[in-house]
PDB file of C-alpha atoms in Angstrom:
ATOM      1  CA  CYS A   1       4.925  12.836 -17.523  1.00 31.00           C
ATOM      2  CA  ARG A   2       6.631   9.534 -17.996  1.00 35.00           C
ATOM      3  CA  TYR A   3       3.882   7.206 -16.730  1.00 35.00           C
ATOM      4  CA  PHE A   4       0.611   7.143 -14.833  1.00 37.00           C
ATOM      5  CA  PRO A   5       0.549   5.090 -11.675  1.00 38.00           C
ATOM      6  CA  VAL A   6      -1.960   2.333 -10.874  1.00 36.00           C
ATOM      7  CA  ARG A   7      -5.040   3.756  -9.236  1.00 35.00           C
ATOM      8  CA  GLN A   8      -6.431   0.826  -7.268  1.00 40.00           C
ATOM      9  CA  ALA A   9      -5.908   1.149  -3.602  1.00 40.00           C
ATOM     10  CA  SER A  10      -5.164  -2.555  -3.336  1.00 40.00           C
ATOM     11  CA  TYR A  11      -2.237  -2.171  -5.744  1.00 40.00           C
ATOM     12  CA  ALA A  12      -0.928   0.792  -3.782  1.00 42.00           C
ATOM     13  CA  LEU A  13      -1.225  -1.410  -0.720  1.00 42.00           C
ATOM     14  CA  ALA A  14       0.818  -4.160  -2.276  1.00 42.00           C
ATOM     15  CA  MET A  15       3.397  -1.741  -3.673  1.00 40.00           C
ATOM     16  CA  ALA A  16       3.956  -0.340  -0.196  1.00 41.00           C
ATOM     17  CA  CYS A  17       4.165  -3.837   1.246  1.00 41.00           C
ATOM     18  CA  VAL A  18       6.763  -5.259  -1.122  1.00 38.00           C
ATOM     19  CA  GLY A  19       8.793  -2.067  -1.171  1.00 39.00           C
ATOM     20  CA  ALA A  20       8.931  -1.762   2.617  1.00 35.00           C
ATOM     21  CA  VAL A  21      12.365  -3.216   3.216  1.00 30.00           C
ATOM     22  CA  GLY A  22      14.972  -0.489   3.437  1.00 30.00           C
ATOM     23  CA  ARG A  23      12.593   2.308   2.492  1.00 31.00           C
ATOM     24  CA  GLY A  24      11.737   3.766   5.875  1.00 31.00           C
ATOM     25  CA  VAL A  25       8.281   4.131   7.319  1.00 31.00           C
ATOM     26  CA  GLY A  26       5.006   4.737   5.492  1.00 33.00           C
ATOM     27  CA  GLU A  27       1.359   3.999   5.510  1.00 34.00           C
ATOM     28  CA  ALA A  28      -1.231   2.989   2.863  1.00 34.00           C
ATOM     29  CA  THR A  29      -4.899   2.583   3.431  1.00 33.00           C
ATOM     30  CA  ALA A  30      -7.866   1.225   1.507  1.00 34.00           C
ATOM     31  CA  PRO A  31     -11.499   0.547   2.498  1.00 34.00           C
ATOM     32  CA  GLY A  32     -11.446  -1.994   5.321  1.00 33.00           C
ATOM     33  CA  VAL A  33      -7.626  -2.291   5.186  1.00 32.00           C
ATOM     34  CA  HIS A  34      -4.856  -0.636   7.100  1.00 31.00           C
ATOM     35  CA  LEU A  35      -1.250  -1.401   6.157  1.00 30.00           C
ATOM     36  CA  ARG A  36       1.519  -0.396   8.498  1.00 31.00           C
ATOM     37  CA  VAL A  37       4.901  -0.353   6.800  1.00 29.00           C
ATOM     38  CA  GLU A  38       8.087  -0.268   8.815  1.00 32.00           C
ATOM     39  CA  PRO A  39      11.641  -1.093   7.714  1.00 30.00           C
ATOM     40  CA  GLY A  40      11.745  -4.832   6.967  1.00 31.00           C
ATOM     41  CA  ARG A  41       8.133  -5.497   8.126  1.00 30.00           C
ATOM     42  CA  CYS A  42       4.726  -5.635   6.497  1.00 31.00           C
ATOM     43  CA  SER A  43       1.616  -6.040   8.565  1.00 33.00           C
ATOM     44  CA  PRO A  44      -1.716  -6.094   6.700  1.00 36.00           C
ATOM     45  CA  GLU A  45      -4.568  -5.747   9.147  1.00 37.00           C
ATOM     46  CA  ARG A  46      -7.942  -6.376   7.546  1.00 35.00           C
ATOM     47  CA  SER A  47     -10.976  -5.063   9.455  1.00 29.00           C
ATOM     48  CA  GLY A  48     -13.481  -7.926   9.785  1.00 31.00           C
ATOM     49  CA  ALA A  49     -11.392 -10.233   7.640  1.00 33.00           C
ATOM     50  CA  ARG A  50     -10.257 -13.708   8.697  1.00 35.00           C
ATOM     51  CA  ILE A  51      -6.520 -13.103   8.464  1.00 35.00           C
ATOM     52  CA  SER A  52      -4.046 -10.661   9.919  1.00 39.00           C
ATOM     53  CA  SER A  53      -0.481 -11.755   9.255  1.00 44.00           C
ATOM     54  CA  SER A  54       2.876 -10.247  10.073  1.00 48.00           C
ATOM     55  CA  ILE A  55       5.910 -10.920   7.925  1.00 49.00           C
ATOM     56  CA  ALA A  56       9.513  -9.990   8.630  1.00 53.00           C
ATOM     57  CA  SER A  57      12.325 -10.649   6.215  1.00 53.00           C
ATOM     58  CA  GLY A  58      16.023 -10.622   7.027  1.00 54.00           C
ATOM     59  CA  ASP A  59      19.360 -12.199   6.329  1.00 55.00           C
ATOM     60  CA  ASP A  60      18.453 -15.096   8.629  1.00 58.00           C
ATOM     61  CA  GLY A  61      15.309 -16.045   6.631  1.00 60.00           C
ATOM     62  CA  VAL A  62      11.652 -15.239   6.895  1.00 60.00           C
ATOM     63  CA  THR A  63       9.497 -15.168  10.037  1.00 67.00           C
ATOM     64  CA  MET A  64       5.706 -15.220   9.711  1.00 60.00           C
ATOM     65  CA  ILE A  65       3.200 -14.937  12.521  1.00 61.00           C
ATOM     66  CA  LEU A  66      -0.225 -16.308  11.571  1.00 51.00           C
ATOM     67  CA  PRO A  67      -3.486 -15.179  13.208  1.00 47.00           C
ATOM     68  CA  GLN A  68      -3.550 -18.346  15.266  1.00 51.00           C
ATOM     69  CA  GLY A  69      -0.243 -17.279  16.846  1.00 56.00           C
ATOM     70  CA  VAL A  70       1.740 -19.932  14.904  1.00 57.00           C
ATOM     71  CA  MET A  71       5.193 -18.668  13.992  1.00 67.00           C
ATOM     72  CA  PHE A  72       6.789 -19.834  10.752  1.00 63.00           C
ATOM     73  CA  ARG A  73      10.542 -19.494  10.375  1.00 71.00           C
ATOM     74  CA  SER A  74      12.755 -20.827   7.647  1.00 68.00           C
ATOM     75  CA  THR A  75      16.274 -20.295   6.370  1.00 66.00           C
ATOM     76  CA  ALA A  76      15.654 -22.514   3.326  1.00 77.00           C
ATOM     77  CA  PRO A  77      15.571 -20.197   0.272  1.00 83.00           C
ATOM     78  CA  VAL A  78      12.858 -22.051  -1.580  1.00 88.00           C
ATOM     79  CA  GLU A  79      10.588 -22.358   1.474  1.00 87.00           C
ATOM     80  CA  ALA A  80      11.069 -18.644   2.287  1.00 83.00           C
ATOM     81  CA  ALA A  81      10.314 -17.741  -1.354  1.00 87.00           C
ATOM     82  CA  ILE A  82       7.175 -19.841  -1.300  1.00 91.00           C
ATOM     83  CA  VAL A  83       5.863 -18.121   1.832  1.00 87.00           C
ATOM     84  CA  GLU A  84       6.639 -14.654   0.555  1.00 84.00           C
ATOM     85  CA  THR A  85       5.005 -15.309  -2.831  1.00 90.00           C
ATOM     86  CA  LEU A  86       1.820 -16.716  -1.212  1.00 91.00           C
ATOM     87  CA  ALA A  87       1.732 -13.847   1.272  1.00 86.00           C
ATOM     88  CA  TYR A  88       1.849 -11.337  -1.545  1.00 88.00           C
ATOM     89  CA  SER A  89      -0.879 -13.127  -3.447  1.00 92.00           C
ATOM     90  CA  ASP A  90      -2.956 -13.315  -0.282  1.00 90.00           C
ATOM     91  CA  VAL A  91      -3.267  -9.512  -0.382  1.00 88.00           C
ATOM     92  CA  PHE A  92      -5.366 -10.032  -3.517  1.00 92.00           C
ATOM     93  CA  ASP A  93      -7.219 -13.141  -2.225  1.00 94.00           C
ATOM     94  CA  TYR A  94      -5.502 -15.048  -4.972  1.00 96.00           C
ATOM     95  CA  PRO A  95      -4.353 -18.663  -4.315  1.00 97.00           C
ATOM     96  CA  LEU A  96      -1.808 -20.047  -6.822  1.00 97.00           C
ATOM     97  CA  ARG A  97      -1.545 -23.196  -8.907  1.00 96.00           C
ATOM     98  CA  LEU A  98       1.861 -24.964  -8.878  1.00 95.00           C
ATOM     99  CA  GLU A  99       3.050 -23.498 -12.165  1.00 94.00           C
ATOM    100  CA  GLU A 100       1.887 -20.014 -11.162  1.00 95.00           C
ATOM    101  CA  LEU A 101       3.759 -20.293  -7.881  1.00 95.00           C
ATOM    102  CA  ARG A 102       6.929 -21.323  -9.715  1.00 93.00           C
ATOM    103  CA  ARG A 103       6.496 -18.468 -12.178  1.00 91.00           C
ATOM    104  CA  TYR A 104       6.121 -15.810  -9.417  1.00 92.00           C
ATOM    105  CA  LEU A 105       8.802 -17.019  -7.062  1.00 91.00           C
ATOM    106  CA  PRO A 106      11.494 -14.269  -6.519  1.00 87.00           C
ATOM    107  CA  ILE A 107      14.248 -16.906  -7.030  1.00 88.00           C
ATOM    108  CA  PRO A 108      14.753 -19.313  -9.971  1.00 88.00           C
ATOM    109  CA  THR A 109      13.455 -22.722  -9.111  1.00 89.00           C
ATOM    110  CA  ASP A 110      12.620 -25.695 -11.277  1.00 89.00           C
ATOM    111  CA  LEU A 111       9.258 -27.470 -10.935  1.00 91.00           C
ATOM    112  CA  ASN A 112      10.649 -30.634  -9.367  1.00 91.00           C
ATOM    113  CA  GLU A 113      12.462 -28.752  -6.581  1.00 91.00           C
ATOM    114  CA  LEU A 114       9.371 -26.671  -5.903  1.00 93.00           C
ATOM    115  CA  ARG A 115       7.135 -29.762  -5.782  1.00 92.00           C
ATOM    116  CA  GLU A 116       9.582 -31.500  -3.387  1.00 91.00           C
ATOM    117  CA  SER A 117       9.519 -28.531  -0.997  1.00 91.00           C
ATOM    118  CA  LEU A 118       5.724 -28.458  -1.016  1.00 93.00           C
ATOM    119  CA  ASP A 119       5.347 -32.227  -0.713  1.00 90.00           C
ATOM    120  CA  GLY A 120       7.730 -32.158   2.185  1.00 87.00           C
ATOM    121  CA  GLY A 121       5.315 -29.907   4.068  1.00 87.00           C
ATOM    122  CA  ILE A 122       5.729 -26.177   4.904  1.00 87.00           C
ATOM    123  CA  GLU A 123       4.164 -25.302   8.231  1.00 80.00           C
ATOM    124  CA  CYS A 124       2.014 -22.323   7.168  1.00 84.00           C
ATOM    125  CA  VAL A 125       1.195 -23.426   3.609  1.00 92.00           C
ATOM    126  CA  SER A 126      -1.884 -25.442   2.704  1.00 93.00           C
ATOM    127  CA  SER A 127      -3.295 -26.745  -0.573  1.00 95.00           C
ATOM    128  CA  GLN A 128      -6.711 -27.750  -1.957  1.00 96.00           C
ATOM    129  CA  ASP A 129      -7.860 -28.695  -5.451  1.00 95.00           C
ATOM    130  CA  GLY A 130      -4.485 -27.879  -6.977  1.00 94.00           C
ATOM    131  CA  PHE A 131      -4.245 -24.446  -5.354  1.00 97.00           C
ATOM    132  CA  TYR A 132      -1.704 -23.307  -2.712  1.00 96.00           C
ATOM    133  CA  PHE A 133      -2.363 -20.635  -0.092  1.00 94.00           C
ATOM    134  CA  LEU A 134      -1.513 -19.579   3.466  1.00 90.00           C
ATOM    135  CA  GLU A 135      -2.812 -21.807   6.210  1.00 87.00           C
ATOM    136  CA  GLY A 136      -6.372 -21.033   7.231  1.00 88.00           C
ATOM    137  CA  ARG A 137      -7.296 -19.419   3.881  1.00 92.00           C
ATOM    138  CA  SER A 138      -8.901 -22.365   2.083  1.00 94.00           C
ATOM    139  CA  GLU A 139     -11.946 -20.143   1.303  1.00 96.00           C
ATOM    140  CA  LEU A 140      -9.827 -18.418  -1.285  1.00 96.00           C
ATOM    141  CA  VAL A 141     -10.176 -21.375  -3.673  1.00 97.00           C
ATOM    142  CA  ASP A 142     -13.869 -20.719  -4.011  1.00 97.00           C
ATOM    143  CA  VAL A 143     -13.230 -16.968  -4.289  1.00 97.00           C
ATOM    144  CA  ARG A 144     -10.799 -17.517  -7.172  1.00 97.00           C
ATOM    145  CA  LEU A 145     -13.060 -19.917  -9.062  1.00 97.00           C
ATOM    146  CA  ARG A 146     -15.923 -17.519  -8.693  1.00 96.00           C
ATOM    147  CA  ARG A 147     -13.843 -14.616  -9.908  1.00 96.00           C
ATOM    148  CA  GLU A 148     -12.527 -16.623 -12.857  1.00 96.00           C
ATOM    149  CA  ALA A 149     -16.126 -17.249 -14.023  1.00 96.00           C
ATOM    150  CA  ILE A 150     -16.937 -13.527 -13.682  1.00 94.00           C
ATOM    151  CA  SER A 151     -13.698 -12.394 -15.381  1.00 95.00           C
ATOM    152  CA  ARG A 152     -13.768 -14.500 -18.530  1.00 94.00           C
ATOM    153  CA  PRO A 153     -16.499 -12.549 -20.421  1.00 93.00           C
ATOM    154  CA  ALA A 154     -15.036  -9.249 -19.152  1.00 93.00           C
ATOM    155  CA  SER A 155     -11.589 -10.365 -20.379  1.00 94.00           C
ATOM    156  CA  ARG A 156     -12.999 -10.993 -23.884  1.00 94.00           C
ATOM    157  CA  ARG A 157     -14.543  -7.510 -23.892  1.00 94.00           C
ATOM    158  CA  ALA A 158     -11.247  -5.988 -22.673  1.00 95.00           C
ATOM    159  CA  ILE A 159      -9.325  -7.593 -25.503  1.00 96.00           C
ATOM    160  CA  GLN A 160     -11.760  -6.275 -28.080  1.00 95.00           C
ATOM    161  CA  LEU A 161     -11.516  -2.731 -26.667  1.00 95.00           C
ATOM    162  CA  GLY A 162      -7.742  -3.109 -26.419  1.00 96.00           C
ATOM    163  CA  ARG A 163      -7.539  -3.818 -30.166  1.00 97.00           C
ATOM    164  CA  VAL A 164      -9.486  -0.590 -30.737  1.00 96.00           C
ATOM    165  CA  LEU A 165      -6.889   1.321 -28.746  1.00 96.00           C
ATOM    166  CA  GLY A 166      -4.083  -0.468 -30.548  1.00 96.00           C
ATOM    167  CA  SER A 167      -5.416   0.605 -33.901  1.00 96.00           C
ATOM    168  CA  LEU A 168      -4.513   4.230 -33.176  1.00 96.00           C
ATOM    169  CA  PRO A 169      -1.320   5.140 -35.153  1.00 96.00           C
ATOM    170  CA  PHE A 170       0.552   6.583 -32.143  1.00 97.00           C
ATOM    171  CA  ILE A 171      -0.029   3.592 -29.842  1.00 97.00           C
ATOM    172  CA  ARG A 172       2.695   0.959 -30.167  1.00 97.00           C
ATOM    173  CA  MET A 173       1.428  -1.606 -27.647  1.00 98.00           C
ATOM    174  CA  VAL A 174      -1.654  -2.332 -25.578  1.00 98.00           C
ATOM    175  CA  ALA A 175      -1.599  -4.899 -22.747  1.00 97.00           C
ATOM    176  CA  LEU A 176      -4.221  -5.962 -20.317  1.00 97.00           C
ATOM    177  CA  THR A 177      -3.069  -5.548 -16.723  1.00 95.00           C
ATOM    178  CA  GLY A 178      -4.418  -5.731 -13.177  1.00 92.00           C
ATOM    179  CA  SER A 179      -6.751  -8.223 -11.717  1.00 93.00           C
ATOM    180  CA  LEU A 180      -8.460  -8.976 -15.009  1.00 94.00           C
ATOM    181  CA  ALA A 181      -5.151 -10.147 -16.565  1.00 95.00           C
ATOM    182  CA  VAL A 182      -5.136 -13.029 -14.109  1.00 95.00           C
ATOM    183  CA  LEU A 183      -8.957 -13.521 -14.126  1.00 95.00           C
ATOM    184  CA  ASN A 184      -9.277 -12.251 -10.572  1.00 94.00           C
ATOM    185  CA  SER A 185     -11.757  -9.449 -11.102  1.00 93.00           C
ATOM    186  CA  GLU A 186     -15.094  -8.821  -9.398  1.00 91.00           C
ATOM    187  CA  ARG A 187     -18.217  -8.070 -11.377  1.00 86.00           C
ATOM    188  CA  ASP A 188     -17.729  -4.283 -11.268  1.00 82.00           C
ATOM    189  CA  GLY A 189     -13.996  -4.444 -11.939  1.00 84.00           C
ATOM    190  CA  ASP A 190     -12.225  -1.967 -14.314  1.00 90.00           C
ATOM    191  CA  LEU A 191     -10.560  -2.794 -17.599  1.00 94.00           C
ATOM    192  CA  ASP A 192      -6.952  -1.954 -16.884  1.00 95.00           C
ATOM    193  CA  TYR A 193      -4.400  -1.328 -19.600  1.00 96.00           C
ATOM    194  CA  MET A 194      -0.708  -0.539 -20.123  1.00 96.00           C
ATOM    195  CA  LEU A 195      -0.023   1.507 -23.238  1.00 97.00           C
ATOM    196  CA  VAL A 196       3.261   2.133 -25.043  1.00 98.00           C
ATOM    197  CA  THR A 197       3.168   5.176 -27.270  1.00 97.00           C
ATOM    198  CA  ALA A 198       5.218   6.860 -29.929  1.00 97.00           C
ATOM    199  CA  PRO A 199       7.649   9.482 -28.543  1.00 96.00           C
ATOM    200  CA  GLY A 200       5.847  12.608 -27.403  1.00 95.00           C
ATOM    201  CA  ARG A 201       2.371  11.080 -27.581  1.00 96.00           C
ATOM    202  CA  VAL A 202       1.818   9.962 -23.962  1.00 95.00           C
ATOM    203  CA  TRP A 203      -0.768  12.688 -23.209  1.00 95.00           C
ATOM    204  CA  MET A 204      -2.488  12.194 -26.556  1.00 96.00           C
ATOM    205  CA  ALA A 205      -2.828   8.516 -25.870  1.00 96.00           C
ATOM    206  CA  ARG A 206      -4.264   9.210 -22.453  1.00 95.00           C
ATOM    207  CA  GLY A 207      -6.807  11.601 -23.926  1.00 95.00           C
ATOM    208  CA  PHE A 208      -8.053   9.177 -26.552  1.00 95.00           C
ATOM    209  CA  THR A 209      -8.214   6.364 -23.986  1.00 95.00           C
ATOM    210  CA  LEU A 210     -10.306   8.467 -21.576  1.00 93.00           C
ATOM    211  CA  LEU A 211     -12.546   9.467 -24.471  1.00 93.00           C
ATOM    212  CA  LEU A 212     -13.112   5.811 -25.326  1.00 94.00           C
ATOM    213  CA  GLY A 213     -13.712   5.129 -21.621  1.00 92.00           C
ATOM    214  CA  ARG A 214     -16.536   7.725 -21.610  1.00 92.00           C
ATOM    215  CA  LEU A 215     -18.210   5.872 -24.453  1.00 92.00           C
ATOM    216  CA  THR A 216     -17.752   2.440 -22.955  1.00 91.00           C
ATOM    217  CA  GLY A 217     -18.836   3.754 -19.544  1.00 90.00           C
ATOM    218  CA  MET A 218     -22.364   4.161 -20.917  1.00 88.00           C
ATOM    219  CA  ALA A 219     -22.297   0.400 -21.596  1.00 87.00           C
ATOM    220  CA  GLY A 220     -21.101  -0.342 -18.089  1.00 86.00           C
ATOM    221  CA  TYR A 221     -17.347  -0.840 -18.825  1.00 87.00           C
ATOM    222  CA  THR A 222     -14.772   1.381 -17.113  1.00 91.00           C
ATOM    223  CA  ILE A 223     -11.477   1.759 -18.941  1.00 93.00           C
ATOM    224  CA  CYS A 224      -8.432   2.665 -16.836  1.00 93.00           C
ATOM    225  CA  PRO A 225      -5.142   3.488 -18.569  1.00 93.00           C
ATOM    226  CA  ASN A 226      -3.158   2.515 -15.450  1.00 89.00           C
ATOM    227  CA  LEU A 227       0.245   2.895 -17.057  1.00 92.00           C
ATOM    228  CA  ILE A 228       1.307   4.828 -20.156  1.00 95.00           C
ATOM    229  CA  VAL A 229       4.909   5.036 -21.272  1.00 95.00           C
ATOM    230  CA  SER A 230       6.824   6.234 -24.318  1.00 96.00           C
ATOM    231  CA  GLU A 231       8.669   3.623 -26.382  1.00 97.00           C
ATOM    232  CA  ASN A 232      11.804   5.525 -25.387  1.00 95.00           C
ATOM    233  CA  ALA A 233      11.212   4.800 -21.686  1.00 94.00           C
ATOM    234  CA  LEU A 234      10.740   1.082 -21.492  1.00 96.00           C
ATOM    235  CA  ARG A 235      13.172   0.406 -18.599  1.00 95.00           C
ATOM    236  CA  TRP A 236      11.200   0.010 -15.387  1.00 92.00           C
ATOM    237  CA  PRO A 237      12.570   2.415 -12.684  1.00 89.00           C
ATOM    238  CA  GLU A 238      11.413   0.296  -9.737  1.00 88.00           C
ATOM    239  CA  HIS A 239      13.065  -3.139  -9.310  1.00 90.00           C
ATOM    240  CA  ASP A 240      10.595  -4.677  -6.817  1.00 87.00           C
ATOM    241  CA  LEU A 241       8.214  -7.611  -6.559  1.00 84.00           C
ATOM    242  CA  TYR A 242       5.165  -5.495  -7.415  1.00 87.00           C
ATOM    243  CA  SER A 243       6.656  -4.244 -10.682  1.00 90.00           C
ATOM    244  CA  ALA A 244       7.939  -7.708 -11.613  1.00 91.00           C
ATOM    245  CA  ARG A 245       4.542  -9.256 -11.083  1.00 90.00           C
ATOM    246  CA  GLU A 246       2.775  -6.588 -13.087  1.00 91.00           C
ATOM    247  CA  ILE A 247       5.105  -7.040 -16.074  1.00 93.00           C
ATOM    248  CA  CYS A 248       5.060 -10.877 -15.941  1.00 92.00           C
ATOM    249  CA  GLN A 249       1.296 -11.222 -15.630  1.00 93.00           C
ATOM    250  CA  MET A 250       0.200  -8.613 -18.217  1.00 96.00           C
ATOM    251  CA  ILE A 251      -1.434  -9.928 -21.418  1.00 96.00           C
ATOM    252  CA  PRO A 252      -0.269  -8.203 -24.677  1.00 97.00           C
ATOM    253  CA  ILE A 253      -3.148  -7.487 -27.011  1.00 98.00           C
ATOM    254  CA  THR A 254      -1.488  -5.521 -29.777  1.00 97.00           C
ATOM    255  CA  GLY A 255       2.163  -4.685 -30.538  1.00 97.00           C
ATOM    256  CA  MET A 256       3.904  -8.025 -29.852  1.00 97.00           C
ATOM    257  CA  GLY A 257       7.219  -6.641 -31.150  1.00 97.00           C
ATOM    258  CA  MET A 258       7.036  -3.781 -28.666  1.00 97.00           C
ATOM    259  CA  TYR A 259       6.028  -6.206 -25.915  1.00 97.00           C
ATOM    260  CA  ASP A 260       9.184  -8.266 -26.634  1.00 97.00           C
ATOM    261  CA  ARG A 261      11.201  -5.034 -26.368  1.00 97.00           C
ATOM    262  CA  LEU A 262       9.583  -4.234 -23.002  1.00 97.00           C
ATOM    263  CA  ARG A 263      10.470  -7.677 -21.674  1.00 96.00           C
ATOM    264  CA  ARG A 264      14.042  -7.509 -22.962  1.00 96.00           C
ATOM    265  CA  ALA A 265      14.474  -4.115 -21.377  1.00 96.00           C
ATOM    266  CA  ASN A 266      13.392  -5.562 -18.044  1.00 96.00           C
ATOM    267  CA  ARG A 267      15.079  -8.934 -17.934  1.00 93.00           C
ATOM    268  CA  TRP A 268      15.491  -8.561 -14.172  1.00 92.00           C
ATOM    269  CA  THR A 269      11.790  -9.511 -13.838  1.00 89.00           C
TER     270      THR A 269
END
């Protein structure tokens, strides 16, 4: 087994969404969420939520239909990239600061060009208190600030436990991943990790991680080894937005040299 996929339904939802173009038809579901995936189209429909958007990408730009029936269309690469990036983050109720938006854009853009595009006004993009989000989603600012306050103590605990995992002789790198890596976790959120192991030690690393998870579970902390790879398999097989975001936002805890190797092996991100 080369790696273990992410468990969270929301991540599976996002993976299906960003991988929809050119991959045929599929469906992904999560509690309160139904995602219909068709070639070139992603349509998250949230039961009882305040937003239901439809996004279509093509050679002629991006078209977005907001819940209010407002259609956004742009052939400007930067504007299209901004909308796509914010739409992806919206799946996780996660508005972005300016530097974060620049970091996660699917095209290289300097900060001045990005700021000019935003200052010029993009029809379906709004901002508040230094955060950018899709129009009509200003409540996400409070959601993010609340989750940041919840996530900070959990993040410190996750780093401590990650160092315990990193002390095992067959584990070459431990990185914090998932919502906690970006301080976007709820109170009962898991501690998600990516592990890089010595060759032939993937299953052993998984076993020790789950054992540690049983012990920490008694203290109320759930450890999830979402991704485990051998140091001989650092090249990411999927070149998509989901994978790029996971790699770029992970926080290395131990094994900085191996982390550098991972990033060099995946320069496309």
